[in-house]
Amino acid sequence: MIEVYRNLNTPEFLGSNTITINEDTPVGNSIFTFTVNDNDVDIPFGANNLSLSVLGDREALSFFSLNTATRVLTVSQNLRNRDQNIYYVRT
């Protein structure tokens, strides 16, 4: 027997697409918590079964990190005195 699970509902990220922080935000400081809604109830789908990973440009990946269990994005390196003002992070 083969059981096929269908992802009927696309996960939806709730909240802002843009985060603004000060350059003096301390390393280790939480800056955003991702909230995701998914109306699927069958495993492996549904909001409780989603796993997030972080993607982005090289600079973003070195300055920000994502705790995949808590879905919290934190500053992982000092942002002060950097020429770059915008970092692109995708989950």
mmCIF file of C-alpha atoms in Angstrom:
data_model
loop_
_atom_site.group_PDB
_atom_site.id
_atom_site.type_symbol
_atom_site.label_atom_id
_atom_site.label_comp_id
_atom_site.label_asym_id
_atom_site.label_seq_id
_atom_site.Cartn_x
_atom_site.Cartn_y
_atom_site.Cartn_z
ATOM 1 C CA MET A 1 0.000 0.000 0.000
ATOM 2 C CA ILE A 2 1.212 3.506 -0.831
ATOM 3 C CA GLU A 3 -0.131 6.519 1.011
ATOM 4 C CA VAL A 4 0.210 9.909 -0.687
ATOM 5 C CA TYR A 5 0.171 13.080 1.396
ATOM 6 C CA ARG A 6 -0.907 16.218 -0.392
ATOM 7 C CA ASN A 7 0.072 19.699 0.680
ATOM 8 C CA LEU A 8 -3.269 21.387 0.100
ATOM 9 C CA ASN A 9 -2.457 24.711 1.739
ATOM 10 C CA THR A 10 0.650 26.789 1.203
ATOM 11 C CA PRO A 11 2.335 27.965 4.412
ATOM 12 C CA GLU A 12 1.791 31.679 5.058
ATOM 13 C CA PHE A 13 4.288 33.893 6.882
ATOM 14 C CA LEU A 14 2.580 36.389 9.143
ATOM 15 C CA GLY A 15 4.013 39.801 9.936
ATOM 16 C CA SER A 16 6.274 42.238 8.170
ATOM 17 C CA ASN A 17 8.556 41.499 5.231
ATOM 18 C CA THR A 18 10.972 44.217 6.343
ATOM 19 C CA ILE A 19 12.831 44.479 9.627
ATOM 20 C CA THR A 20 14.636 47.678 10.609
ATOM 21 C CA ILE A 21 17.229 47.603 13.393
ATOM 22 C CA ASN A 22 19.902 49.948 14.721
ATOM 23 C CA GLU A 23 23.517 49.276 13.840
ATOM 24 C CA ASP A 24 24.318 49.096 17.549
ATOM 25 C CA THR A 25 21.945 46.175 18.182
ATOM 26 C CA PRO A 26 23.946 43.846 20.447
ATOM 27 C CA VAL A 27 25.258 40.524 19.148
ATOM 28 C CA GLY A 28 22.943 37.739 20.320
ATOM 29 C CA ASN A 29 19.939 40.064 20.440
ATOM 30 C CA SER A 30 16.671 38.661 19.067
ATOM 31 C CA ILE A 31 15.359 40.870 16.291
ATOM 32 C CA PHE A 32 12.428 38.915 14.854
ATOM 33 C CA THR A 33 10.331 35.825 15.484
ATOM 34 C CA PHE A 34 8.847 34.174 12.415
ATOM 35 C CA THR A 35 5.185 33.210 12.687
ATOM 36 C CA VAL A 36 3.901 30.741 10.120
ATOM 37 C CA ASN A 37 0.367 29.540 9.502
ATOM 38 C CA ASP A 38 -0.475 26.385 7.564
ATOM 39 C CA ASN A 39 -4.003 24.995 7.476
ATOM 40 C CA ASP A 40 -2.907 21.480 6.550
ATOM 41 C CA VAL A 41 -3.440 18.991 9.354
ATOM 42 C CA ASP A 42 -1.843 15.825 7.970
ATOM 43 C CA ILE A 43 1.740 15.027 8.919
ATOM 44 C CA PRO A 44 4.242 15.960 7.471
ATOM 45 C CA PHE A 45 2.402 19.207 6.697
ATOM 46 C CA GLY A 46 0.831 21.775 9.014
ATOM 47 C CA ALA A 47 2.223 24.672 11.037
ATOM 48 C CA ASN A 48 3.553 22.435 13.825
ATOM 49 C CA ASN A 49 5.597 20.377 11.382
ATOM 50 C CA LEU A 50 7.240 23.159 9.372
ATOM 51 C CA SER A 51 10.978 23.588 9.512
ATOM 52 C CA LEU A 52 12.620 26.867 8.587
ATOM 53 C CA SER A 53 16.085 27.508 7.286
ATOM 54 C CA VAL A 54 17.746 30.780 6.451
ATOM 55 C CA LEU A 55 19.056 31.776 3.034
ATOM 56 C CA GLY A 56 20.499 35.045 1.897
ATOM 57 C CA ASP A 57 23.457 36.882 0.526
ATOM 58 C CA ARG A 58 26.869 36.092 2.012
ATOM 59 C CA GLU A 59 26.825 39.170 4.254
ATOM 60 C CA ALA A 60 23.390 38.354 5.654
ATOM 61 C CA LEU A 61 24.372 34.796 6.522
ATOM 62 C CA SER A 62 27.399 35.994 8.467
ATOM 63 C CA PHE A 63 25.567 38.707 10.428
ATOM 64 C CA PHE A 64 22.277 36.969 11.254
ATOM 65 C CA SER A 65 21.348 33.495 12.433
ATOM 66 C CA LEU A 66 18.085 31.607 12.832
ATOM 67 C CA ASN A 67 17.237 29.284 15.688
ATOM 68 C CA THR A 68 15.186 26.740 13.748
ATOM 69 C CA ALA A 69 13.472 25.385 16.879
ATOM 70 C CA THR A 70 12.208 28.762 18.136
ATOM 71 C CA ARG A 71 12.091 30.522 14.728
ATOM 72 C CA VAL A 72 13.938 33.495 16.250
ATOM 73 C CA LEU A 73 16.338 35.549 14.117
ATOM 74 C CA THR A 74 19.294 37.034 16.006
ATOM 75 C CA VAL A 75 22.260 39.277 15.312
ATOM 76 C CA SER A 76 25.354 37.078 15.171
ATOM 77 C CA GLN A 77 28.035 39.689 14.421
ATOM 78 C CA ASN A 78 28.624 43.385 15.149
ATOM 79 C CA LEU A 79 26.880 45.595 12.556
ATOM 80 C CA ARG A 80 28.619 48.844 13.497
ATOM 81 C CA ASN A 81 30.958 50.452 10.963
ATOM 82 C CA ARG A 82 29.771 48.310 8.046
ATOM 83 C CA ASP A 83 29.270 49.871 4.632
ATOM 84 C CA GLN A 84 26.281 47.674 3.859
ATOM 85 C CA ASN A 85 22.897 49.007 5.030
ATOM 86 C CA ILE A 86 20.575 46.349 3.634
ATOM 87 C CA TYR A 87 20.809 42.588 4.107
ATOM 88 C CA TYR A 88 18.578 40.084 2.343
ATOM 89 C CA VAL A 89 17.439 37.068 4.343
ATOM 90 C CA ARG A 90 14.944 34.505 3.071
ATOM 91 C CA THR A 91 13.404 31.659 5.045
#
